[in-house]
Short mmCIF file of C-alpha atoms in Angstrom, two decimals:
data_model
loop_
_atom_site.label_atom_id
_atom_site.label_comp_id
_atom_site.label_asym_id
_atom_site.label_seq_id
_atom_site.Cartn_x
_atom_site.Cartn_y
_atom_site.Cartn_z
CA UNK G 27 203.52 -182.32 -130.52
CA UNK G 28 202.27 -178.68 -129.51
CA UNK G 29 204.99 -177.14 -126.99
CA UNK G 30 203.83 -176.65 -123.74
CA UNK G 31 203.29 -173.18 -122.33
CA UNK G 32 204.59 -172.20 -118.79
CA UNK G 33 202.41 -169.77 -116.89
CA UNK G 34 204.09 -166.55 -115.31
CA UNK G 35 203.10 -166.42 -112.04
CA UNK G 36 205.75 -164.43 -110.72
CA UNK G 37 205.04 -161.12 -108.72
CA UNK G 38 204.51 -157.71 -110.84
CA UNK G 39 208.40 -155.89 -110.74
CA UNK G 40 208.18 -152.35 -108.76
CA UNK G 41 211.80 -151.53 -108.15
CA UNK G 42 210.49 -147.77 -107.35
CA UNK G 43 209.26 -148.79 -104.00
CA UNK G 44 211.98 -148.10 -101.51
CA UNK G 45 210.07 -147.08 -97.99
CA UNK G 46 207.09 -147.69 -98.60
CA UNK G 47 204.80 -150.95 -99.67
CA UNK G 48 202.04 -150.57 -101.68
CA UNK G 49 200.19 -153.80 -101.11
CA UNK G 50 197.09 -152.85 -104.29
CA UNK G 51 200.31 -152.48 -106.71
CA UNK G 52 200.57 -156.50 -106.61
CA UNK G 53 197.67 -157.83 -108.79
CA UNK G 54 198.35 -159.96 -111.77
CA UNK G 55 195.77 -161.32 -113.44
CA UNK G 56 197.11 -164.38 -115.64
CA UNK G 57 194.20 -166.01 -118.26
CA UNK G 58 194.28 -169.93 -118.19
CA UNK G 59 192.61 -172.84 -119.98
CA UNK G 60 189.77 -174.30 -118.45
CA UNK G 61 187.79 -177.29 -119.07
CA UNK G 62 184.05 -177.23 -118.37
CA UNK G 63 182.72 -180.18 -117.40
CA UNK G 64 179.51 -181.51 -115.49
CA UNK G 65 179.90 -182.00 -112.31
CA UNK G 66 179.68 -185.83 -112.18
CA UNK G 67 182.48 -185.74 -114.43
CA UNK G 68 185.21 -183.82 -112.45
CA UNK G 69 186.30 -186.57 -110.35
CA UNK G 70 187.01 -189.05 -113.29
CA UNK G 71 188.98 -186.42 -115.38
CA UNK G 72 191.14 -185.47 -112.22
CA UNK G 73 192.45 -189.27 -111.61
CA UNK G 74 193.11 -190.03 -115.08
CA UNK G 75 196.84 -190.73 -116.10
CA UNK G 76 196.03 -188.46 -119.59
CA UNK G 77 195.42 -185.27 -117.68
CA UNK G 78 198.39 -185.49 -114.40
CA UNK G 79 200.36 -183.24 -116.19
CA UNK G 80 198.39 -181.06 -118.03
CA UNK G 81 196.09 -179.82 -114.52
CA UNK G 82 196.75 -176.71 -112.37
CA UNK G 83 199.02 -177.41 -109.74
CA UNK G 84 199.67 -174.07 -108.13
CA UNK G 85 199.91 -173.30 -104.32
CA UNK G 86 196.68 -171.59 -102.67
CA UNK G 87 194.84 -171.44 -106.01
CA UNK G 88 191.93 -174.24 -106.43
CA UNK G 89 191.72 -176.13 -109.69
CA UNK G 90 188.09 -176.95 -109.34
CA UNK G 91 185.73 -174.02 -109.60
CA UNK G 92 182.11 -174.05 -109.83
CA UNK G 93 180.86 -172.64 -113.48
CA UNK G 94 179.46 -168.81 -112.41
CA UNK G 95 176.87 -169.06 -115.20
CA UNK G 96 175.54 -173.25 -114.34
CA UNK G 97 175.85 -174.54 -110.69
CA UNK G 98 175.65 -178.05 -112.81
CA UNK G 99 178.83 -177.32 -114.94
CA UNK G 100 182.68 -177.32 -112.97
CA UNK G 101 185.40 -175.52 -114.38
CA UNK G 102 189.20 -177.34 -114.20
CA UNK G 103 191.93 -175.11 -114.63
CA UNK G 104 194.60 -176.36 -116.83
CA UNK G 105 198.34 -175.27 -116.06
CA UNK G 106 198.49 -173.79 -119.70
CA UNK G 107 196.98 -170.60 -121.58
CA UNK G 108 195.77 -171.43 -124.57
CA UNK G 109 194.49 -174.70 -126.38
CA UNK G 110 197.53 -174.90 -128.74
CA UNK G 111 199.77 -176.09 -126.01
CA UNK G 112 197.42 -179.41 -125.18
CA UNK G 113 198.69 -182.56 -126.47
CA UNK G 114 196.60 -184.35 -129.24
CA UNK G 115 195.94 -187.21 -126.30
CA UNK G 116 194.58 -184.69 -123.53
CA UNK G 117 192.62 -182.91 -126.34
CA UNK G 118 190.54 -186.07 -127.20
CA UNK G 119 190.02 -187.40 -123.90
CA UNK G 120 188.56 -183.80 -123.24
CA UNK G 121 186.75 -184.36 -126.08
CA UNK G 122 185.33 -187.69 -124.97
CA UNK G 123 184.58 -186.54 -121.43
CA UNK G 124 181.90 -183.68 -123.19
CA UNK G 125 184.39 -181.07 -121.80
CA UNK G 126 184.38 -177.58 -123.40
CA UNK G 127 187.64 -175.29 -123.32
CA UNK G 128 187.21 -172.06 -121.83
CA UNK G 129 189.65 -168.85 -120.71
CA UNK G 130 189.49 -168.68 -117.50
CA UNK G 131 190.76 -165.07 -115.39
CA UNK G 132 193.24 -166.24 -112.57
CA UNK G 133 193.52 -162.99 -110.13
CA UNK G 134 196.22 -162.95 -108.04
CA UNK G 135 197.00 -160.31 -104.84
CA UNK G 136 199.91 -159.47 -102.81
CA UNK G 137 198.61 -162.34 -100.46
CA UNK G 138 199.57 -165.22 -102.99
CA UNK G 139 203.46 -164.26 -102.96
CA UNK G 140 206.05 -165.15 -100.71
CA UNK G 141 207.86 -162.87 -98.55
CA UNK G 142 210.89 -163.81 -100.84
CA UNK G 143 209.12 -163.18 -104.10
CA UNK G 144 207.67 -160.29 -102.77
CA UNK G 145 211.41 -158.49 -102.12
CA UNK G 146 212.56 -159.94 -105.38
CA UNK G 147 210.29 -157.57 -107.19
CA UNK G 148 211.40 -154.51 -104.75
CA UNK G 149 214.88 -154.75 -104.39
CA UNK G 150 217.14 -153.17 -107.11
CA UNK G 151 218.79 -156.45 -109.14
CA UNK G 152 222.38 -156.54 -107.49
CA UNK G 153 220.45 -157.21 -103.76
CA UNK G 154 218.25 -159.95 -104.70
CA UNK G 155 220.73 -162.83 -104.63
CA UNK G 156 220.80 -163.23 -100.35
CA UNK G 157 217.43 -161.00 -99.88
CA UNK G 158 217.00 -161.06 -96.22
CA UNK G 159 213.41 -162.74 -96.13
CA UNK G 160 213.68 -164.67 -93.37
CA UNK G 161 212.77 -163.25 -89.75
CA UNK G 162 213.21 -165.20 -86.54
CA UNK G 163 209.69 -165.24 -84.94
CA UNK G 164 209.02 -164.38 -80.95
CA UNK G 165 206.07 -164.40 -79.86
CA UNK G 166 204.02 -161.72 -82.27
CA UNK G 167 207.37 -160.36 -82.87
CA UNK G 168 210.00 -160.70 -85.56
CA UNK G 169 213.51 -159.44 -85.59
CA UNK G 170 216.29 -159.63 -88.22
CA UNK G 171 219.52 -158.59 -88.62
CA UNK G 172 219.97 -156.70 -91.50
CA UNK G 173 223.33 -156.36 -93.61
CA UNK G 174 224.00 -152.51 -93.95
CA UNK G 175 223.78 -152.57 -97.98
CA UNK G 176 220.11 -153.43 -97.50
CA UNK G 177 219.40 -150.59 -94.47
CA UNK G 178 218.69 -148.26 -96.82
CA UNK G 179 215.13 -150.58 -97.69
CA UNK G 180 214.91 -151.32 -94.08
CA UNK G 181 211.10 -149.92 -93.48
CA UNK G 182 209.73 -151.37 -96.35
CA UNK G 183 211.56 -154.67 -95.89
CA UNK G 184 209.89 -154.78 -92.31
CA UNK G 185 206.64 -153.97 -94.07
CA UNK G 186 206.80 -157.71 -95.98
CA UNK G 187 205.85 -159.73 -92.95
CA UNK G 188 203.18 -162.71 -91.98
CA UNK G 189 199.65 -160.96 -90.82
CA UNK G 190 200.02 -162.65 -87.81
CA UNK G 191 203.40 -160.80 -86.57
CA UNK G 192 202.34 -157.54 -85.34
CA UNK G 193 205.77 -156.09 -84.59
CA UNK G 194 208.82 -156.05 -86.91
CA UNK G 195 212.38 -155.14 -85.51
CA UNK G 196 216.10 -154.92 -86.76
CA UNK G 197 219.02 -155.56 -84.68
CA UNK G 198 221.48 -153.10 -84.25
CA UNK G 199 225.06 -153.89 -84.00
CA UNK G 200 225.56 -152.17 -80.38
CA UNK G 201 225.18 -154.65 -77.96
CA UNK G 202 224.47 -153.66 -73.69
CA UNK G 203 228.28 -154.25 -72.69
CA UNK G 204 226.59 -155.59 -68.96
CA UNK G 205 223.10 -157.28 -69.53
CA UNK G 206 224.73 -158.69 -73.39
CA UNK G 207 220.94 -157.73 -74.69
CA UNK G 208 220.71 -156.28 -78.15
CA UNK G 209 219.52 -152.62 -79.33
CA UNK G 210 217.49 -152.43 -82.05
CA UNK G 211 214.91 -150.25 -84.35
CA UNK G 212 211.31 -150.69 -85.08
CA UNK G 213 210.68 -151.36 -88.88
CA UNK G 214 206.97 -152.02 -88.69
CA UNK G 215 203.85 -152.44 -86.68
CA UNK G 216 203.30 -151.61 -83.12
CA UNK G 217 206.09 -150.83 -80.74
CA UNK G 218 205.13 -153.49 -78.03
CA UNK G 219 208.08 -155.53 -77.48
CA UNK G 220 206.67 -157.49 -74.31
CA UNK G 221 206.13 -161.22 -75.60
CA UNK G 222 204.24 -164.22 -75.16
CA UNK G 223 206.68 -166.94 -76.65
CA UNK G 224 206.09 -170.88 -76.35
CA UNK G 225 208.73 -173.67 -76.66
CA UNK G 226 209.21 -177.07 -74.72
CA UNK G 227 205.60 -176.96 -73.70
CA UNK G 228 206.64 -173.65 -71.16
CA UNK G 229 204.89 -169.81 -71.71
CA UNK G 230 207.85 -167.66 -71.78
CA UNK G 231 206.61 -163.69 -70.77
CA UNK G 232 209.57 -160.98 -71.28
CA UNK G 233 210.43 -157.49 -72.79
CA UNK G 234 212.30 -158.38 -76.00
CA UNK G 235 213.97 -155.16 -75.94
CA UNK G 236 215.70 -155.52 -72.11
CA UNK G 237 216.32 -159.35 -71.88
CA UNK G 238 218.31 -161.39 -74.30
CA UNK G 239 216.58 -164.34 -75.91
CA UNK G 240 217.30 -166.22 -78.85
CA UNK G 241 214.38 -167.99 -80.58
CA UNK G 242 217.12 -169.90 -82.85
CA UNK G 243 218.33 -172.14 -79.71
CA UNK G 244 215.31 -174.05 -78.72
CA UNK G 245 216.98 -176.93 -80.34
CA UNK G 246 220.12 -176.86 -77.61
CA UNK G 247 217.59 -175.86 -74.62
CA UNK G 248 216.09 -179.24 -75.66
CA UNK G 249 219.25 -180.74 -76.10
CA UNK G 250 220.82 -180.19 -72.70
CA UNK G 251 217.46 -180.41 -71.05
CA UNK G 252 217.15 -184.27 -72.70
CA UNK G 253 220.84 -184.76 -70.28
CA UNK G 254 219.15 -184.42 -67.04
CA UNK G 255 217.69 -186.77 -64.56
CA UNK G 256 214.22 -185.72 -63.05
CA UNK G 257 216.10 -186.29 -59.45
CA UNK G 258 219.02 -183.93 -60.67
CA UNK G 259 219.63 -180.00 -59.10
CA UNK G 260 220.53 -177.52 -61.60
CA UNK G 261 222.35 -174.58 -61.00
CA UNK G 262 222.10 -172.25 -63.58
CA UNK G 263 224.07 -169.63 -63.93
CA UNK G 264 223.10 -167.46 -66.71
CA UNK G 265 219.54 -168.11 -66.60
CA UNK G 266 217.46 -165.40 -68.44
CA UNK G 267 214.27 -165.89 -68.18
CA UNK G 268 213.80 -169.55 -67.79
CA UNK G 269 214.57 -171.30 -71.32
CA UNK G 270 216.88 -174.32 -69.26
CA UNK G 271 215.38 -173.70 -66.18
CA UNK G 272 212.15 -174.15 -66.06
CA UNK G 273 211.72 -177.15 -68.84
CA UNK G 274 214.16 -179.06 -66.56
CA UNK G 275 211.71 -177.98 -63.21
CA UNK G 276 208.64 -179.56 -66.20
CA UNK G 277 210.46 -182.66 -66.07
CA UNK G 278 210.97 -182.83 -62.49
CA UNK G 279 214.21 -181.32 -61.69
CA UNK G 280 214.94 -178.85 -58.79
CA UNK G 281 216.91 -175.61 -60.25
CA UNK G 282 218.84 -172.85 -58.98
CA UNK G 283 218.16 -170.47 -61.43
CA UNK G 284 220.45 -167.10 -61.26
CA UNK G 285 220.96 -163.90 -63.47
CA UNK G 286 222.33 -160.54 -63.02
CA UNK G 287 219.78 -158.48 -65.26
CA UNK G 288 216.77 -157.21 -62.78
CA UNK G 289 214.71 -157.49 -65.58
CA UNK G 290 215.47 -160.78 -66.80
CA UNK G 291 215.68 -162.17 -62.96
CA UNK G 292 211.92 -160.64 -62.75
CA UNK G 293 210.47 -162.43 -65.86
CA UNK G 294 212.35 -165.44 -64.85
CA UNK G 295 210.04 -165.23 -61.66
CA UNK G 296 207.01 -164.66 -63.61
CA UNK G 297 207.37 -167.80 -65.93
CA UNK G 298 208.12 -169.84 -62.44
CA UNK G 299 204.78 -168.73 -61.54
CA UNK G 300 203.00 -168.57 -64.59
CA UNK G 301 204.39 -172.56 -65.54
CA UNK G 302 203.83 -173.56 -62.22
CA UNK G 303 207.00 -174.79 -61.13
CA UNK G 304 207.53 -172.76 -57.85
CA UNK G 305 208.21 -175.59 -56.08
CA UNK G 306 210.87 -176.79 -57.70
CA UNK G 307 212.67 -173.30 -59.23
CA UNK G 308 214.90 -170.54 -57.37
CA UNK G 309 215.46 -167.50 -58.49
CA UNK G 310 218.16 -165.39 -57.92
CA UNK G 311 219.60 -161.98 -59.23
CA UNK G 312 223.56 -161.45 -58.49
CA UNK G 313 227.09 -162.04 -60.49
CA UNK G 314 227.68 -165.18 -61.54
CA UNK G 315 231.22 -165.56 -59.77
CA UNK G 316 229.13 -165.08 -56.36
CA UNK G 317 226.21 -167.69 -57.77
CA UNK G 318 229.02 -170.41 -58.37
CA UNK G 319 230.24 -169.88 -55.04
CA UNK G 320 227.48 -169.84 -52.78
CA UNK G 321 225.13 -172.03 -54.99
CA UNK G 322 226.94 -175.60 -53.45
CA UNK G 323 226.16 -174.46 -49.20
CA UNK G 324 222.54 -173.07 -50.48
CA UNK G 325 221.69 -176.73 -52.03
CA UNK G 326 223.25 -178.12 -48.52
CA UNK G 327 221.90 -175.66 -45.97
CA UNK G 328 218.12 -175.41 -47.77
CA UNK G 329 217.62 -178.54 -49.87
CA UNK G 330 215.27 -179.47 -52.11
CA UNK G 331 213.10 -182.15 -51.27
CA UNK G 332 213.37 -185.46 -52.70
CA UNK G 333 211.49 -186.11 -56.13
CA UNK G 334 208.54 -188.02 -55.78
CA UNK G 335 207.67 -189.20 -59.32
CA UNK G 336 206.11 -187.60 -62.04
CA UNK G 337 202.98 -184.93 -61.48
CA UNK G 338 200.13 -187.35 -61.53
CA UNK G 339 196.69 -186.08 -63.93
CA UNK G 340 193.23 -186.38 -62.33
CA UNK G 341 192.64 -189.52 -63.96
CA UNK G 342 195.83 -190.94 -62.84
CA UNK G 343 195.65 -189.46 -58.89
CA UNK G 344 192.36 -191.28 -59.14
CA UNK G 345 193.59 -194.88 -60.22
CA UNK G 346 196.71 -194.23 -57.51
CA UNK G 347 194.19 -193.53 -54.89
CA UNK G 348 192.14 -197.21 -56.30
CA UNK G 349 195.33 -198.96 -55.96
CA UNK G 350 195.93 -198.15 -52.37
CA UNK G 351 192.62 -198.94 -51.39
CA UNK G 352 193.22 -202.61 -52.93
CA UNK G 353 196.66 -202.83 -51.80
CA UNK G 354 195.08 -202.68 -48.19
CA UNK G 355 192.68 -205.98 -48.78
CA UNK G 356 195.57 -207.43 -49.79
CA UNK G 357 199.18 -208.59 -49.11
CA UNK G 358 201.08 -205.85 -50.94
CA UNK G 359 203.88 -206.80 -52.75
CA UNK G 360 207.50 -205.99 -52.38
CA UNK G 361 208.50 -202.62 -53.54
CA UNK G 362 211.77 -201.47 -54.74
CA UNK G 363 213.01 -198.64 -52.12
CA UNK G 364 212.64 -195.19 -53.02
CA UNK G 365 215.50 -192.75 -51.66
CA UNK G 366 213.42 -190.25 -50.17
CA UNK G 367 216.48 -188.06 -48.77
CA UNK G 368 216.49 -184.16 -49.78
CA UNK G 369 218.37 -183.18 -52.65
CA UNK G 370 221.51 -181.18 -51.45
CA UNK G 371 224.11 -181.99 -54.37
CA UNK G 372 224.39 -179.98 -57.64
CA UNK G 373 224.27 -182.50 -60.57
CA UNK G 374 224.67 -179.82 -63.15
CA UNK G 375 226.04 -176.19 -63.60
CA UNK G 376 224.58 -175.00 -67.03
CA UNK G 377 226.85 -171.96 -68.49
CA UNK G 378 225.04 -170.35 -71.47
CA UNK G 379 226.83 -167.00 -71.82
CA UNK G 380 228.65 -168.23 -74.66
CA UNK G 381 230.57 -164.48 -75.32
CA UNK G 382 232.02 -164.83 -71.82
CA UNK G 383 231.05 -167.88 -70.17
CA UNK G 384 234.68 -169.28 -69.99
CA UNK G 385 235.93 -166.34 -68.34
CA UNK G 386 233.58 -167.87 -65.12
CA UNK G 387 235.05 -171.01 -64.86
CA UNK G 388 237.88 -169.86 -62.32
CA UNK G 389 235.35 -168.80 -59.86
CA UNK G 390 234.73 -172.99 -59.60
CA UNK G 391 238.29 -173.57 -57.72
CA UNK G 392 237.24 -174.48 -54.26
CA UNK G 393 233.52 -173.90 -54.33
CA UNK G 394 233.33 -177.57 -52.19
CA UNK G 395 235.65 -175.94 -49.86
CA UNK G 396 232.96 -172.43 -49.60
CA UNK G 397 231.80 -172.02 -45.64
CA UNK G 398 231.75 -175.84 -45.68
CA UNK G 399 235.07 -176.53 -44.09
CA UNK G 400 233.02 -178.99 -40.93
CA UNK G 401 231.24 -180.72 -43.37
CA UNK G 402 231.51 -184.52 -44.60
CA UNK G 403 231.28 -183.57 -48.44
CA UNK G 404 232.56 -187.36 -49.63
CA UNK G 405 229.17 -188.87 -49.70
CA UNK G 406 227.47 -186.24 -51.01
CA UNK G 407 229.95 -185.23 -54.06
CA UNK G 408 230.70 -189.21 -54.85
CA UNK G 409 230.07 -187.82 -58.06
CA UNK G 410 231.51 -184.25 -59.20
CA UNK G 411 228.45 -182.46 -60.96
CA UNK G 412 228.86 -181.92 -65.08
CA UNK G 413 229.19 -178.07 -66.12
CA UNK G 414 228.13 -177.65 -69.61
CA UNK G 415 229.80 -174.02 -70.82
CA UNK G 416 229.00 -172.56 -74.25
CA UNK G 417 231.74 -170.36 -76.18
CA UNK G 418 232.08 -168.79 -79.17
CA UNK G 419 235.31 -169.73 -81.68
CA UNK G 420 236.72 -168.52 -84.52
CA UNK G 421 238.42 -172.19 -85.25
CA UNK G 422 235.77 -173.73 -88.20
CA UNK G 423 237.88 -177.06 -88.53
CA UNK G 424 236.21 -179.23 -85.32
CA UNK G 425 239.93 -180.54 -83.92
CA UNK G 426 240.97 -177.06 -83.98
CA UNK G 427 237.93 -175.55 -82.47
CA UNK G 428 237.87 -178.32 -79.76
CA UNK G 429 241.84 -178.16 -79.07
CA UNK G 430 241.17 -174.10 -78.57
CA UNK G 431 238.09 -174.64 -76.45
CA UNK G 432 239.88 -176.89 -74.30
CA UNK G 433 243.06 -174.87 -74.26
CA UNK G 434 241.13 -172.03 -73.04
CA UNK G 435 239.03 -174.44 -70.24
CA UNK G 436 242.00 -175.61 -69.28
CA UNK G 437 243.91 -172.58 -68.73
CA UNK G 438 240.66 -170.98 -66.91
CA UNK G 439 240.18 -173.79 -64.27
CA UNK G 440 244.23 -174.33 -63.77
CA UNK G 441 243.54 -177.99 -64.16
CA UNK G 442 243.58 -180.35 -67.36
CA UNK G 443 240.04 -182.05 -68.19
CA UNK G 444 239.91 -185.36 -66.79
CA UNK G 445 238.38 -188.26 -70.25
CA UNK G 446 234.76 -187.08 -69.53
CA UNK G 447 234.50 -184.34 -71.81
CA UNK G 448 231.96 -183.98 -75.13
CA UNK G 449 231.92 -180.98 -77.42
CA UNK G 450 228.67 -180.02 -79.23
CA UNK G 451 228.66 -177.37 -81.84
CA UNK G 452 225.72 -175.68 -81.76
CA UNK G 453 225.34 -173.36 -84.54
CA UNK G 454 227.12 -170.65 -86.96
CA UNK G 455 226.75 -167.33 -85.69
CA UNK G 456 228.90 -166.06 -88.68
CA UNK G 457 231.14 -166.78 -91.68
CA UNK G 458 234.20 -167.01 -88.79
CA UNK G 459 232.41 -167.70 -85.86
CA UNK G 460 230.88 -170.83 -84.34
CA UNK G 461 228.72 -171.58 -80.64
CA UNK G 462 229.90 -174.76 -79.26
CA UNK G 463 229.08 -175.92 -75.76
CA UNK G 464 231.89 -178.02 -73.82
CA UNK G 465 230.26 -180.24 -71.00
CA UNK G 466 233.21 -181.53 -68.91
CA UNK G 467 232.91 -183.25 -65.01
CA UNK G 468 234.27 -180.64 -62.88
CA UNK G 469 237.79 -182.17 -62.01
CA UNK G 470 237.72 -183.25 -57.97
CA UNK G 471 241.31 -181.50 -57.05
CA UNK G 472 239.41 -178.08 -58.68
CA UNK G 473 236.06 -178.52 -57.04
CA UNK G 474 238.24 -179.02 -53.22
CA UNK G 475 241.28 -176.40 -54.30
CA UNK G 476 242.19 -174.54 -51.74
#
């Protein structure tokens, strides 16, 4: 049996390109095997068993072609160069279909490589085991976070990127000690850094480079969202710009939403707006120590009103309104009460400063007790809300990570955490360092310390 040949499809090698990316320089063209059939004939020489392997199977090239010289004739692409590498059994069904064997030209561009393949054939040897190909994607812009042996191919790194992202950034290591946003350098494209980013079904609208925002947590946003009741209050803390608070306010929840960066406290009002939960989302811009404290005699003093069900659709208001109108004809029948009181408890404090979240949780001792010293709190707090903190650890075993999380809980509230505790780890941030998020029921004696 003839050997079979492989085809090279790999990218042309230009290790001389180190800033900038010559795009033309990538063309290979590769000449293949082709069998020219008439047209009637392609689709019975595609299904049969005797040909499976020996067809082109290559991504974004198409094995059929029409023949350039007879519009009746179809040229297949076979995955091999030259006739010598057919079996005996594909060569005489060929045979038997009236197929001729042809060299075909297979062109390929820059366009057919990966990103990865693409820095393979740039990078000097040592760097392409761990080439940093992947970018995280916001909006129409991508950011990375480059190791400092590849800095010095930074630009042309950048330069590799998906037409659609017009802007290509790299995170710098310095990090805004107050607003805990990153710096960072333009690698490629345009420097517009205000984005249009969509998760949860919410339009997020915020300047990448003065808000922080981390594309690679949508998974927890949904996570914690998925914990809440539509008739819950939220007070969130460390808002942002909305990536908690306003899916929760989407599924029917009223939120306090807080954060201490002007800019990020402005967007956060924009996406309100722009997602059209007004109604059901406040916004506020201070510390978070004065947040936790007031947030508990705002929710009494102002609250929200009761939820009412999920926003009906046209169609829906219109079969509502067709009930009613037939409910009045006729005896209705007994419906289950709906509590229509206003919301004034806080079901949930959300705590997603992971760096320093922890660091808050003193500020909780006595917030029942905050300017609310005539009021009857026992039927409203029946229930102490859930606070769900993220940290960071340096503990990568999960009994030692969760005994230093809770250590440092503990120590932070001045109380032990009562059985209802969980511990989710969220994701590796680095080779020593994991994101976990404790969510714990605020301990009674805390909540009413004096």
């Amino acid at each position: 049996m003839a050997c079979t040949l492989t085809l090279d499809v790999s990218p042309p090698v230009h290790r001389w390109m180190n800033t900038t990316l010559d795009r033309d320089a990538f063309k290979k063209t590769i000449p293949v095997l082709a069998a020219r059939v008439p047209a009637s004939k392609t689709g019975s020489l595609l299904k049969s068993d005797v040909m499976k392997k020996s067809l082109m199977d290559l991504p974004k090239v198409r094995s059929v072609l029409r023949d350039p010289h007879d519009d009746l004739e179809r040229l297949i692409l076979l995955n091999v160069s030259e006739d010598a590498a057919l079996t005996t059994e594909v060569r005489n069904f060929l045979q038997e279909q009236s197929a001729t064997l042809v060299t075909h030209n297979l062109d390929l561009t820059y366009d057919y490589w990966t990103a990865d393949e693409i820095l393979q054939s740039i990078l000097p040897e040592e760097l392409c085991k761990g080439s940093p190909s992947g970018f995280a994607i916001t909006g129409h812009l991508a950011h990375m976070n480059l190791n400092k042996e590849y800095l010095p191919y930074k630009h042309i790194i950048g330069q590799i990127k998906n037409p659609m992202i017009q802007t290509v950034v790299n995170k710098l290591d310095s990090i805004d000690t107050k607003y805990r946003f990153f710096k960072m350098e333009l690698l490629a494209g345009e420097p517009n850094y205000i984005v249009e980013h969509h998760e949860s079904n919410c339009r997020f609208t915020f300047d990448f480079t003065h808000v922080y925002w981390n594309s690679r947590l949508h998974t927890e946003h949904d996570r914690l969202v998925q914990h809440f009741k539509p008739t819950d209050v939220i007070a969130d803390v460390f808002a942002g710009v909305g990536p908690f608070a306003i899916p929760a306010a989407k599924k029917g929840c009223a939120v306090f939403a807080n954060d201490l960066n002007p800019e990020s406290a402005r967007y956060l009002s924009k996406n309100i707006i722009d997602n059209k939960v007004a109604s059901l989302v406040r916004a506020s811009c201070e510390d978070g120590r004065d947040f936790i404290k007031k947030v508990v005699a705002r929710a009494m003093e102002h609250p929200f009103p009761a939820y009412t069900g999920p926003k009906l659709s046209k169609m829906q208001e219109k079969e509502e309104k067709r009930r009613l109108q037939l409910a009045k004809s006729s005896q209705p029948a007994a419906l289950a009460p709906v509590d229509q009181s206003p919301r004034q408890a806080i079901s949930h404090f959300v705590m997603n400063l992971p760096d320093s979240a922890i660091e808050f949780l003193d500020s909780f001792r006595g917030i029942l007790l905050e300017g609310t010293s005539e009021r009857d709190l026992s039927g409203i707090y029946a229930s102490m809300p859930m606070v769900h903190c993220h940290c960071f650890t340096r503990e990568l075993q999960p009994d030692r990570a969760e005994a230093d999380i809770r250590q440092r809980v503990e120590s932070k509230l001045g109380h032990k955490l009562d059985a209802e505790v969980a511990l989710h780890m969220v994701r590796s941030v680095a080779p020593n360092k994991d994101m976990y998020c404790i969510s714990f029921r605020l301990p009674r004696d805390v909540a009413f310390a004096r």
